[in-house]
mmCIF file of C-alpha atoms in Angstrom:
data_model
loop_
_atom_site.group_PDB
_atom_site.id
_atom_site.type_symbol
_atom_site.label_atom_id
_atom_site.label_comp_id
_atom_site.label_asym_id
_atom_site.label_seq_id
_atom_site.Cartn_x
_atom_site.Cartn_y
_atom_site.Cartn_z
ATOM 1 C CA MET A 1 11.293 9.649 -16.159
ATOM 2 C CA ALA A 2 9.527 12.870 -17.781
ATOM 3 C CA ALA A 3 11.093 15.395 -19.915
ATOM 4 C CA GLY A 4 10.245 18.736 -21.166
ATOM 5 C CA HIS A 5 7.561 21.319 -20.319
ATOM 6 C CA THR A 6 3.831 21.305 -19.772
ATOM 7 C CA ALA A 7 2.591 18.294 -21.404
ATOM 8 C CA THR A 8 -0.854 19.033 -22.192
ATOM 9 C CA SER A 9 -3.519 16.301 -21.881
ATOM 10 C CA GLY A 10 -6.895 17.481 -22.696
ATOM 11 C CA LYS A 11 -7.368 20.439 -20.600
ATOM 12 C CA VAL A 12 -5.129 19.403 -17.907
ATOM 13 C CA ASP A 13 -1.576 19.748 -18.027
ATOM 14 C CA THR A 14 1.404 18.688 -15.787
ATOM 15 C CA GLU A 15 1.721 22.152 -14.213
ATOM 16 C CA HIS A 16 -1.713 21.532 -12.848
ATOM 17 C CA LEU A 17 -0.170 18.194 -11.214
ATOM 18 C CA SER A 18 2.331 20.045 -9.735
ATOM 19 C CA SER A 19 0.032 22.406 -8.116
ATOM 20 C CA LEU A 20 -2.314 19.344 -7.155
ATOM 21 C CA ILE A 21 0.657 18.048 -5.425
ATOM 22 C CA ASP A 22 1.331 21.186 -3.508
ATOM 23 C CA GLY A 23 -2.579 21.375 -2.508
ATOM 24 C CA GLU A 24 -2.746 24.934 -4.299
ATOM 25 C CA LEU A 25 -5.768 23.754 -6.559
ATOM 26 C CA ASP A 26 -9.395 24.567 -5.313
ATOM 27 C CA ALA A 27 -12.111 21.434 -4.927
ATOM 28 C CA GLN A 28 -13.306 22.037 -8.392
ATOM 29 C CA GLN A 29 -10.153 22.266 -10.148
ATOM 30 C CA ALA A 30 -8.553 19.285 -8.207
ATOM 31 C CA ALA A 31 -11.541 17.005 -9.241
ATOM 32 C CA ALA A 32 -10.963 18.156 -12.759
ATOM 33 C CA VAL A 33 -7.282 17.232 -12.447
ATOM 34 C CA LEU A 34 -8.057 13.738 -10.921
ATOM 35 C CA ASP A 35 -10.626 13.033 -13.480
ATOM 36 C CA ALA A 36 -7.873 13.345 -16.093
ATOM 37 C CA LEU A 37 -5.364 11.684 -14.108
ATOM 38 C CA CYS A 38 -7.554 8.633 -13.378
ATOM 39 C CA SER A 39 -7.971 8.289 -17.317
ATOM 40 C CA ASP A 40 -4.791 9.383 -18.720
ATOM 41 C CA ALA A 41 -1.530 7.107 -18.653
ATOM 42 C CA GLU A 42 0.633 9.926 -19.608
ATOM 43 C CA LEU A 43 -0.590 12.115 -16.778
ATOM 44 C CA GLN A 44 -0.318 9.017 -14.388
ATOM 45 C CA ARG A 45 3.644 8.775 -15.314
ATOM 46 C CA ARG A 46 3.947 12.304 -14.783
ATOM 47 C CA TRP A 47 2.206 12.194 -11.645
ATOM 48 C CA SER A 48 4.576 9.098 -10.507
ATOM 49 C CA ASP A 49 7.797 11.334 -11.542
ATOM 50 C CA LEU A 50 6.810 14.432 -9.494
ATOM 51 C CA GLN A 51 6.056 12.333 -6.675
ATOM 52 C CA LEU A 52 9.553 10.783 -6.939
ATOM 53 C CA VAL A 53 11.165 14.507 -7.268
ATOM 54 C CA GLY A 54 9.108 15.545 -3.996
ATOM 55 C CA ASP A 55 10.558 12.277 -2.085
ATOM 56 C CA ALA A 56 13.963 12.990 -3.225
ATOM 57 C CA LEU A 57 13.529 16.738 -2.173
ATOM 58 C CA ARG A 58 12.512 15.591 1.035
ATOM 59 C CA SER A 59 14.567 12.560 1.826
ATOM 60 C CA SER A 60 17.210 11.254 -0.242
ATOM 61 C CA GLU A 61 16.882 7.810 1.390
ATOM 62 C CA VAL A 62 13.135 7.676 0.771
ATOM 63 C CA ALA A 63 13.885 8.437 -2.897
ATOM 64 C CA ALA A 64 16.612 5.659 -3.077
ATOM 65 C CA CYS A 65 13.919 3.088 -2.017
ATOM 66 C CA HIS A 66 12.654 3.739 -5.648
ATOM 67 C CA VAL A 67 11.685 0.513 -7.667
ATOM 68 C CA ASP A 68 11.380 0.613 -11.448
ATOM 69 C CA GLY A 69 8.545 -1.440 -12.349
ATOM 70 C CA PHE A 70 6.873 -1.853 -8.854
ATOM 71 C CA GLY A 71 3.552 0.112 -9.883
ATOM 72 C CA ASP A 72 3.003 -2.348 -13.051
ATOM 73 C CA ARG A 73 3.640 -5.226 -10.498
ATOM 74 C CA VAL A 74 1.081 -3.921 -8.316
ATOM 75 C CA ARG A 75 -1.383 -2.932 -11.336
ATOM 76 C CA ALA A 76 -1.092 -6.567 -12.774
ATOM 77 C CA ALA A 77 -2.162 -8.042 -9.274
ATOM 78 C CA LEU A 78 -5.064 -5.469 -8.915
ATOM 79 C CA ALA A 79 -6.223 -6.529 -12.165
ATOM 80 C CA ARG A 80 -6.595 -10.145 -10.830
ATOM 81 C CA GLU A 81 -8.905 -8.723 -7.799
ATOM 82 C CA PRO A 82 -12.527 -8.059 -8.080
ATOM 83 C CA THR A 83 -13.410 -4.302 -8.164
ATOM 84 C CA VAL A 84 -13.994 -3.247 -4.621
ATOM 85 C CA LEU A 85 -17.079 -1.134 -4.137
ATOM 86 C CA ALA A 86 -17.932 0.486 -0.725
ATOM 87 C CA PRO A 87 -21.644 0.491 0.026
ATOM 88 C CA ARG A 88 -23.016 3.823 -0.830
ATOM 89 C CA ARG A 89 -23.614 5.736 2.167
ATOM 90 C CA GLY A 90 -27.370 6.936 2.337
ATOM 91 C CA ALA A 91 -27.823 9.732 0.030
ATOM 92 C CA ARG A 92 -30.569 11.438 2.126
ATOM 93 C CA PRO A 93 -30.934 15.170 1.550
ATOM 94 C CA ALA A 94 -29.398 17.313 4.461
ATOM 95 C CA TRP A 95 -33.184 18.645 5.158
ATOM 96 C CA ARG A 96 -34.114 15.242 6.291
ATOM 97 C CA ARG A 97 -31.102 14.807 8.504
ATOM 98 C CA TYR A 98 -31.848 17.720 10.348
ATOM 99 C CA SER A 99 -35.748 17.889 10.202
ATOM 100 C CA VAL A 100 -36.630 14.611 11.647
ATOM 101 C CA PRO A 101 -34.800 14.795 14.784
ATOM 102 C CA GLY A 102 -36.101 18.503 15.041
ATOM 103 C CA LEU A 103 -39.709 17.146 14.562
ATOM 104 C CA ALA A 104 -39.251 14.338 17.317
ATOM 105 C CA VAL A 105 -38.114 17.527 19.699
ATOM 106 C CA ALA A 106 -41.057 19.783 18.831
ATOM 107 C CA ALA A 107 -43.334 16.632 19.196
ATOM 108 C CA SER A 108 -41.981 16.041 22.860
ATOM 109 C CA VAL A 109 -42.336 19.707 23.592
ATOM 110 C CA ALA A 110 -46.098 19.857 22.440
ATOM 111 C CA ALA A 111 -46.626 16.926 24.331
ATOM 112 C CA ILE A 112 -45.270 18.313 27.624
ATOM 113 C CA ALA A 113 -47.062 21.301 26.914
ATOM 114 C CA PHE A 114 -50.339 19.485 26.495
ATOM 115 C CA VAL A 115 -50.080 17.880 29.717
ATOM 116 C CA ALA A 116 -48.275 20.413 31.882
ATOM 117 C CA VAL A 117 -49.884 23.598 30.750
ATOM 118 C CA PRO A 118 -53.346 22.742 32.030
ATOM 119 C CA LEU A 119 -52.155 21.811 35.655
ATOM 120 C CA LEU A 120 -50.005 24.812 35.728
ATOM 121 C CA ARG A 121 -52.976 26.731 35.005
ATOM 122 C CA ALA A 122 -55.367 25.307 37.677
ATOM 123 C CA PRO A 123 -57.054 28.131 39.559
ATOM 124 C CA SER A 124 -55.761 28.891 42.936
ATOM 125 C CA PRO A 125 -58.066 31.210 45.134
ATOM 126 C CA ASP A 126 -55.645 33.872 44.942
ATOM 127 C CA MET A 127 -55.350 33.858 41.137
ATOM 128 C CA MET A 128 -59.304 33.874 41.047
ATOM 129 C CA VAL A 129 -59.305 36.783 42.722
ATOM 130 C CA GLN A 130 -56.451 38.299 40.820
ATOM 131 C CA LYS A 131 -58.350 37.162 37.630
ATOM 132 C CA GLN A 132 -61.442 39.097 38.936
ATOM 133 C CA LEU A 133 -59.428 42.387 38.875
ATOM 134 C CA PRO A 134 -60.139 44.658 36.300
ATOM 135 C CA ALA A 135 -57.328 46.277 34.130
ATOM 136 C CA THR A 136 -58.118 50.016 34.581
ATOM 137 C CA ALA A 137 -56.594 51.730 38.064
ATOM 138 C CA PRO A 138 -59.911 52.964 39.665
ATOM 139 C CA VAL A 139 -61.847 49.832 39.455
ATOM 140 C CA VAL A 140 -58.581 48.106 40.720
ATOM 141 C CA ALA A 141 -59.063 50.262 44.057
ATOM 142 C CA SER A 142 -62.852 49.465 44.299
ATOM 143 C CA THR A 143 -62.320 45.411 43.616
ATOM 144 C CA ALA A 144 -59.349 45.683 46.196
ATOM 145 C CA ALA A 145 -62.062 46.905 48.903
ATOM 146 C CA LEU A 146 -64.418 44.431 47.627
ATOM 147 C CA ALA A 147 -61.795 41.468 48.125
ATOM 148 C CA ALA A 148 -60.745 42.844 51.510
ATOM 149 C CA SER A 149 -64.255 43.072 52.710
ATOM 150 C CA GLN A 150 -64.632 39.404 51.418
ATOM 151 C CA ALA A 151 -61.776 38.335 53.242
ATOM 152 C CA GLU A 152 -63.102 40.007 56.529
ATOM 153 C CA ALA A 153 -66.413 37.995 56.046
ATOM 154 C CA LYS A 154 -64.407 34.760 55.441
ATOM 155 C CA ALA A 155 -62.550 35.119 58.749
ATOM 156 C CA ALA A 156 -65.781 36.437 60.702
ATOM 157 C CA ALA A 157 -67.514 33.017 59.662
ATOM 158 C CA ALA A 158 -64.599 30.862 60.442
ATOM 159 C CA ILE A 159 -64.353 32.305 64.061
ATOM 160 C CA ALA A 160 -68.328 31.967 64.300
ATOM 161 C CA SER A 161 -67.902 28.151 63.288
ATOM 162 C CA ALA A 162 -65.092 27.719 65.828
ATOM 163 C CA ARG A 163 -67.135 29.177 68.640
ATOM 164 C CA ALA A 164 -69.786 26.990 67.880
ATOM 165 C CA LEU A 165 -67.487 23.873 68.241
ATOM 166 C CA ASP A 166 -66.453 25.116 71.579
ATOM 167 C CA PRO A 167 -68.710 23.213 73.681
ATOM 168 C CA TYR A 168 -67.927 19.803 71.791
ATOM 169 C CA PHE A 169 -64.322 20.556 72.429
ATOM 170 C CA ALA A 170 -64.795 21.166 76.265
ATOM 171 C CA ALA A 171 -66.904 17.965 76.614
ATOM 172 C CA HIS A 172 -63.987 15.937 75.107
ATOM 173 C CA ARG A 173 -61.064 18.025 76.340
ATOM 174 C CA GLU A 174 -59.606 14.920 78.238
ATOM 175 C CA LEU A 175 -59.210 13.195 74.508
ATOM 176 C CA THR A 176 -57.701 16.414 72.588
ATOM 177 C CA GLY A 177 -54.405 16.389 73.606
ATOM 178 C CA GLY A 178 -54.491 20.029 74.245
ATOM 179 C CA SER A 179 -53.104 19.759 77.796
ATOM 180 C CA ALA A 180 -49.446 18.264 78.952
ATOM 181 C CA LEU A 181 -51.266 15.478 80.773
ATOM 182 C CA PRO A 182 -54.399 14.666 78.630
ATOM 183 C CA ARG A 183 -55.205 11.480 80.190
ATOM 184 C CA ALA A 184 -54.650 12.213 83.860
ATOM 185 C CA ALA A 185 -56.384 15.727 83.517
ATOM 186 C CA ALA A 186 -59.755 14.242 84.547
ATOM 187 C CA TYR A 187 -58.462 13.039 87.763
ATOM 188 C CA LEU A 188 -56.714 16.102 89.157
ATOM 189 C CA ARG A 189 -58.134 18.303 91.456
ATOM 190 C CA PRO A 190 -58.051 21.726 90.516
ATOM 191 C CA GLY A 191 -57.159 24.435 93.028
ATOM 192 C CA ALA A 192 -54.518 22.659 94.961
ATOM 193 C CA GLY A 193 -53.578 26.104 96.464
ATOM 194 C CA GLU A 194 -57.122 26.355 97.969
ATOM 195 C CA ARG A 195 -55.662 24.496 101.542
ATOM 196 C CA MET B 1 -7.031 21.232 -0.895
ATOM 197 C CA THR B 2 -4.601 19.609 1.527
ATOM 198 C CA ASP B 3 -2.414 16.469 0.922
ATOM 199 C CA ARG B 4 -4.869 14.430 2.969
ATOM 200 C CA ASP B 5 -7.652 15.686 1.171
ATOM 201 C CA ILE B 6 -6.366 14.707 -2.268
ATOM 202 C CA ASP B 7 -5.803 11.303 -0.711
ATOM 203 C CA GLN B 8 -9.451 10.964 0.387
ATOM 204 C CA GLN B 9 -10.542 12.168 -3.003
ATOM 205 C CA LEU B 10 -8.458 9.311 -4.505
ATOM 206 C CA VAL B 11 -9.850 6.675 -1.857
ATOM 207 C CA GLU B 12 -13.475 7.714 -2.678
ATOM 208 C CA ARG B 13 -12.763 7.165 -6.166
ATOM 209 C CA VAL B 14 -11.302 3.530 -5.817
ATOM 210 C CA GLN B 15 -14.549 2.772 -3.442
ATOM 211 C CA ARG B 16 -16.654 3.823 -6.655
ATOM 212 C CA GLY B 17 -14.495 1.178 -8.545
ATOM 213 C CA ASP B 18 -11.739 3.403 -9.939
ATOM 214 C CA LYS B 19 -8.829 1.207 -9.729
ATOM 215 C CA ALA B 20 -6.450 3.678 -11.660
ATOM 216 C CA ALA B 21 -6.823 5.943 -8.660
ATOM 217 C CA PHE B 22 -5.507 3.264 -6.604
ATOM 218 C CA ASP B 23 -2.720 3.160 -8.901
ATOM 219 C CA LEU B 24 -1.955 6.831 -8.068
ATOM 220 C CA LEU B 25 -1.897 5.992 -4.240
ATOM 221 C CA VAL B 26 0.831 3.255 -4.946
ATOM 222 C CA SER B 27 2.614 5.397 -7.000
ATOM 223 C CA LYS B 28 2.812 8.232 -4.502
ATOM 224 C CA TYR B 29 3.617 6.011 -1.313
ATOM 225 C CA GLN B 30 5.543 3.092 -2.586
ATOM 226 C CA ARG B 31 9.038 4.381 -1.580
ATOM 227 C CA LYS B 32 8.012 5.294 2.181
ATOM 228 C CA ILE B 33 6.627 1.850 2.197
ATOM 229 C CA PHE B 34 9.586 0.064 0.817
ATOM 230 C CA ARG B 35 11.572 2.416 3.130
ATOM 231 C CA LEU B 36 9.351 1.363 6.156
ATOM 232 C CA LEU B 37 9.544 -2.272 5.466
ATOM 233 C CA SER B 38 13.472 -2.204 4.602
ATOM 234 C CA ARG B 39 13.711 -1.536 8.621
ATOM 235 C CA LEU B 40 12.043 -4.732 9.396
ATOM 236 C CA ILE B 41 13.152 -6.936 6.477
ATOM 237 C CA ARG B 42 16.752 -7.048 4.994
ATOM 238 C CA ASP B 43 16.033 -8.763 1.899
ATOM 239 C CA GLN B 44 15.246 -6.518 -1.013
ATOM 240 C CA ALA B 45 13.016 -9.297 -2.686
ATOM 241 C CA GLU B 46 10.911 -9.894 0.367
ATOM 242 C CA VAL B 47 10.341 -6.078 0.787
ATOM 243 C CA GLU B 48 9.059 -6.057 -2.675
ATOM 244 C CA ASP B 49 6.716 -8.826 -2.133
ATOM 245 C CA ILE B 50 5.475 -7.585 1.323
ATOM 246 C CA ALA B 51 4.855 -4.007 -0.010
ATOM 247 C CA GLN B 52 2.746 -5.449 -2.728
ATOM 248 C CA GLU B 53 0.920 -7.881 -0.525
ATOM 249 C CA ALA B 54 0.308 -4.642 1.960
ATOM 250 C CA PHE B 55 -0.885 -2.688 -0.967
ATOM 251 C CA ILE B 56 -3.132 -5.537 -2.237
ATOM 252 C CA LYS B 57 -4.554 -6.178 1.229
ATOM 253 C CA ALA B 58 -5.261 -2.058 1.713
ATOM 254 C CA TYR B 59 -7.125 -2.502 -1.476
ATOM 255 C CA ARG B 60 -9.235 -5.347 -0.328
ATOM 256 C CA ALA B 61 -9.798 -3.203 3.096
ATOM 257 C CA LEU B 62 -10.605 0.072 1.241
ATOM 258 C CA PRO B 63 -14.474 -0.158 1.493
ATOM 259 C CA ASN B 64 -14.109 0.001 5.050
ATOM 260 C CA PHE B 65 -11.768 2.800 5.059
ATOM 261 C CA ARG B 66 -13.627 5.598 6.509
ATOM 262 C CA GLY B 67 -11.063 8.651 6.306
ATOM 263 C CA ASP B 68 -10.823 8.809 10.417
ATOM 264 C CA SER B 69 -7.097 8.704 9.948
ATOM 265 C CA ALA B 70 -4.704 9.745 7.181
ATOM 266 C CA PHE B 71 -4.797 7.194 4.400
ATOM 267 C CA TYR B 72 -0.798 6.860 4.769
ATOM 268 C CA THR B 73 -1.342 6.140 8.539
ATOM 269 C CA TRP B 74 -3.909 3.613 7.801
ATOM 270 C CA LEU B 75 -1.511 1.881 5.122
ATOM 271 C CA TYR B 76 1.300 2.036 7.324
ATOM 272 C CA ARG B 77 -0.453 -0.078 9.917
ATOM 273 C CA ILE B 78 -1.512 -2.463 7.386
ATOM 274 C CA ALA B 79 2.291 -2.637 6.039
ATOM 275 C CA ILE B 80 3.680 -3.087 9.251
ATOM 276 C CA ASN B 81 1.052 -6.080 10.207
ATOM 277 C CA THR B 82 2.044 -7.725 6.994
ATOM 278 C CA ALA B 83 5.418 -7.801 7.985
ATOM 279 C CA LYS B 84 5.014 -8.882 11.302
ATOM 280 C CA ASN B 85 2.944 -11.786 10.095
ATOM 281 C CA HIS B 86 5.446 -12.469 7.392
ATOM 282 C CA LEU B 87 8.282 -12.590 10.106
ATOM 283 C CA VAL B 88 6.071 -14.722 12.447
ATOM 284 C CA SER B 89 5.188 -17.416 9.757
ATOM 285 C CA GLN B 90 8.983 -17.418 9.073
ATOM 286 C CA GLY B 91 9.689 -18.285 12.686
ATOM 287 C CA ARG B 92 11.343 -14.819 12.988
ATOM 288 C CA ARG B 93 10.678 -12.250 15.785
ATOM 289 C CA ALA B 94 8.436 -9.260 14.805
ATOM 290 C CA PRO B 95 9.478 -5.992 16.158
ATOM 291 C CA THR B 96 6.622 -4.097 18.266
ATOM 292 C CA THR B 97 5.297 -1.008 17.127
ATOM 293 C CA THR B 98 5.024 2.065 19.075
ATOM 294 C CA GLU B 99 2.930 5.255 19.061
ATOM 295 C CA ALA B 100 6.049 6.927 17.997
ATOM 296 C CA ASP B 101 6.336 4.962 15.035
ATOM 297 C CA ILE B 102 2.822 6.108 14.332
ATOM 298 C CA GLU B 103 3.547 9.820 14.616
ATOM 299 C CA GLU B 104 6.583 9.365 12.688
ATOM 300 C CA ALA B 105 4.352 7.925 9.809
ATOM 301 C CA GLU B 106 2.115 11.088 10.069
ATOM 302 C CA THR B 107 5.303 13.156 9.523
ATOM 303 C CA PHE B 108 6.935 11.181 7.073
ATOM 304 C CA ASP B 109 10.609 11.931 8.966
ATOM 305 C CA ASP B 110 12.009 8.848 7.800
ATOM 306 C CA GLY B 111 15.465 9.837 7.206
ATOM 307 C CA ASP B 112 16.130 11.096 10.771
ATOM 308 C CA GLN B 113 15.608 7.795 12.565
ATOM 309 C CA LEU B 114 17.220 5.146 10.648
ATOM 310 C CA ARG B 115 18.160 1.938 12.099
ATOM 311 C CA ASP B 116 21.613 0.551 11.148
ATOM 312 C CA LEU B 117 19.936 -1.558 8.335
ATOM 313 C CA ASN B 118 21.185 0.168 5.582
ATOM 314 C CA THR B 119 23.344 -1.737 3.172
ATOM 315 C CA PRO B 120 26.413 -0.015 1.505
ATOM 316 C CA GLU B 121 24.668 -0.131 -1.942
ATOM 317 C CA SER B 122 21.378 1.425 -0.197
ATOM 318 C CA MET B 123 23.655 3.962 1.483
ATOM 319 C CA LEU B 124 25.707 4.655 -1.848
ATOM 320 C CA LEU B 125 22.437 5.233 -3.815
ATOM 321 C CA SER B 126 21.040 7.703 -1.030
ATOM 322 C CA LYS B 127 24.167 9.457 -1.268
ATOM 323 C CA GLN B 128 23.872 9.725 -5.314
ATOM 324 C CA VAL B 129 20.305 10.823 -5.056
ATOM 325 C CA GLY B 130 21.221 13.406 -2.772
ATOM 326 C CA GLU B 131 24.119 14.653 -4.906
ATOM 327 C CA ALA B 132 21.941 14.527 -7.835
ATOM 328 C CA VAL B 133 19.237 16.762 -6.157
ATOM 329 C CA ASN B 134 21.670 19.343 -5.016
ATOM 330 C CA ARG B 135 23.528 19.433 -8.414
ATOM 331 C CA ALA B 136 19.914 19.949 -10.085
ATOM 332 C CA ILE B 137 19.118 22.641 -7.371
ATOM 333 C CA ASP B 138 22.738 24.303 -8.049
ATOM 334 C CA GLN B 139 22.199 24.327 -11.804
ATOM 335 C CA LEU B 140 18.751 26.113 -11.740
ATOM 336 C CA PRO B 141 18.146 29.770 -12.618
ATOM 337 C CA GLU B 142 18.047 31.842 -9.440
ATOM 338 C CA ASP B 143 14.542 32.300 -9.438
ATOM 339 C CA LEU B 144 13.606 28.871 -10.279
ATOM 340 C CA ARG B 145 15.887 27.631 -7.268
ATOM 341 C CA THR B 146 14.328 30.085 -4.793
ATOM 342 C CA ALA B 147 10.724 29.138 -5.620
ATOM 343 C CA ILE B 148 11.485 25.371 -5.163
ATOM 344 C CA VAL B 149 13.488 25.895 -2.038
ATOM 345 C CA LEU B 150 10.469 28.071 -0.278
ATOM 346 C CA ARG B 151 8.309 25.500 -1.301
ATOM 347 C CA GLU B 152 9.823 22.373 -0.606
ATOM 348 C CA ILE B 153 12.498 23.283 2.227
ATOM 349 C CA GLU B 154 10.794 25.950 3.761
ATOM 350 C CA GLY B 155 7.097 24.866 3.364
ATOM 351 C CA LEU B 156 5.779 28.162 2.058
ATOM 352 C CA SER B 157 2.475 28.286 0.113
ATOM 353 C CA TYR B 158 2.246 29.821 -3.326
ATOM 354 C CA ASP B 159 0.698 33.088 -2.041
ATOM 355 C CA GLU B 160 3.565 33.210 0.411
ATOM 356 C CA ILE B 161 6.447 32.700 -2.249
ATOM 357 C CA ALA B 162 4.467 35.080 -4.746
ATOM 358 C CA GLU B 163 4.841 37.687 -1.758
ATOM 359 C CA SER B 164 8.422 36.804 -0.903
ATOM 360 C CA MET B 165 9.439 37.063 -4.618
ATOM 361 C CA SER B 166 7.206 39.805 -5.778
ATOM 362 C CA CYS B 167 5.628 38.015 -8.623
ATOM 363 C CA PRO B 168 2.393 36.922 -9.798
ATOM 364 C CA ILE B 169 1.114 33.490 -8.070
ATOM 365 C CA GLY B 170 0.973 32.144 -11.686
ATOM 366 C CA THR B 171 4.590 32.646 -12.182
ATOM 367 C CA VAL B 172 5.401 30.816 -8.918
ATOM 368 C CA ARG B 173 3.380 27.734 -10.285
ATOM 369 C CA SER B 174 5.388 27.630 -13.496
ATOM 370 C CA ARG B 175 8.685 28.434 -11.610
ATOM 371 C CA ILE B 176 8.146 25.339 -9.102
ATOM 372 C CA PHE B 177 6.747 22.965 -11.855
ATOM 373 C CA ARG B 178 10.100 23.821 -14.103
ATOM 374 C CA ALA B 179 12.236 23.168 -11.257
ATOM 375 C CA ARG B 180 10.749 20.017 -10.653
ATOM 376 C CA GLU B 181 11.077 18.703 -14.167
ATOM 377 C CA ALA B 182 14.758 19.658 -14.182
ATOM 378 C CA ILE B 183 15.251 17.640 -10.968
ATOM 379 C CA ALA B 184 13.488 14.750 -12.415
ATOM 380 C CA GLN B 185 15.797 14.883 -15.499
ATOM 381 C CA GLU B 186 18.796 15.080 -13.188
ATOM 382 C CA LEU B 187 17.407 11.966 -10.959
ATOM 383 C CA LYS B 188 16.556 9.702 -13.993
ATOM 384 C CA PRO B 189 20.162 8.416 -14.821
ATOM 385 C CA VAL B 190 20.906 7.934 -10.982
ATOM 386 C CA LEU B 191 18.234 5.964 -10.787
ATOM 387 C CA ASP B 192 18.251 4.005 -13.929
ATOM 388 C CA THR B 193 21.893 2.965 -13.401
ATOM 389 C CA ALA B 194 21.285 1.778 -9.787
ATOM 390 C CA LYS B 195 18.443 -0.275 -10.801
ATOM 391 C CA ASP B 196 18.932 -3.624 -8.939
ATOM 392 C CA LYS B 197 21.789 -2.299 -7.138
ATOM 393 C CA ARG B 198 19.798 -0.984 -4.329
ATOM 394 C CA TRP B 199 19.476 -1.422 -0.732
#
């Protein structure tokens, strides 16, 4: 068991170990202490002592389970083991991790836009009229009048073409389904009340 | 850095091929693993063998440890499974592990829920350790005693202790360290005398 005060090993002393155990070092300091700890047998012994003290302060039953020499036993067994190495996790830079999915999303949006935008922009008659509307107010009034007269002309043409079809519809009335009894209509005598 | 962060740092060093980092984990957790195994297996020699086997199994499996759970929780499961396999191979009944056991592993509250597996020797040693710790704390100067009690019993951070004791954080760091050294000195003869007589 260790004795005495702050035994310095390089730049790291056992006081740092105590702080490390308490989680009171920042990442950089902790890494430096761990570096020293992994390469210095004396610091490792002090680490072991401080851990034992911590166990004893928290639970005397746990501390009473201390077995001298167990660490040496495990160390000897470990020496016979091949060194384990975890496969390196991909050292991809962070920008690649985020930029590749981002590019995929952007490409999808672009593809949708390429297909959908022309369809959405297909000109409807109303839109064409609107498209012809100039921006300034006085001209808007005159184009509105123009649009109204165009609509009237359109309606008149439709009515005229409908009238032109009247004789045709009259000749084929029994086939048009316009009456409630379309097929029987031809055999009915009109003016039943004339008797 | 939390305790779990430090364990993770050590694990990553082992994964890069540093066996010394694994020694540090062994010296940190060996007593907790002994205490755990002693609940399942009475014979001390068997407990030591199984503890060693569990640590070696953990070392071999460490490349696959991703840190999803705390290292000790992972080690605890390996130790329990090693003990169960041992008991089965001996034709003895293996106890079941419950979620409560896992939670207990997380909180390290070993002392509160002991089974009646304690031998007179282990109870005596435990009592002697407790007395040595109390004696060491009683003999500490007031400022060291306050600092170590606030840290270990109350769980305060160095900042909180510094505020509570109206002193710089460096002084807190030094007082806690010196208190630990004094307790270590008091424990040494107890554990040395008790060698080969525990559990």
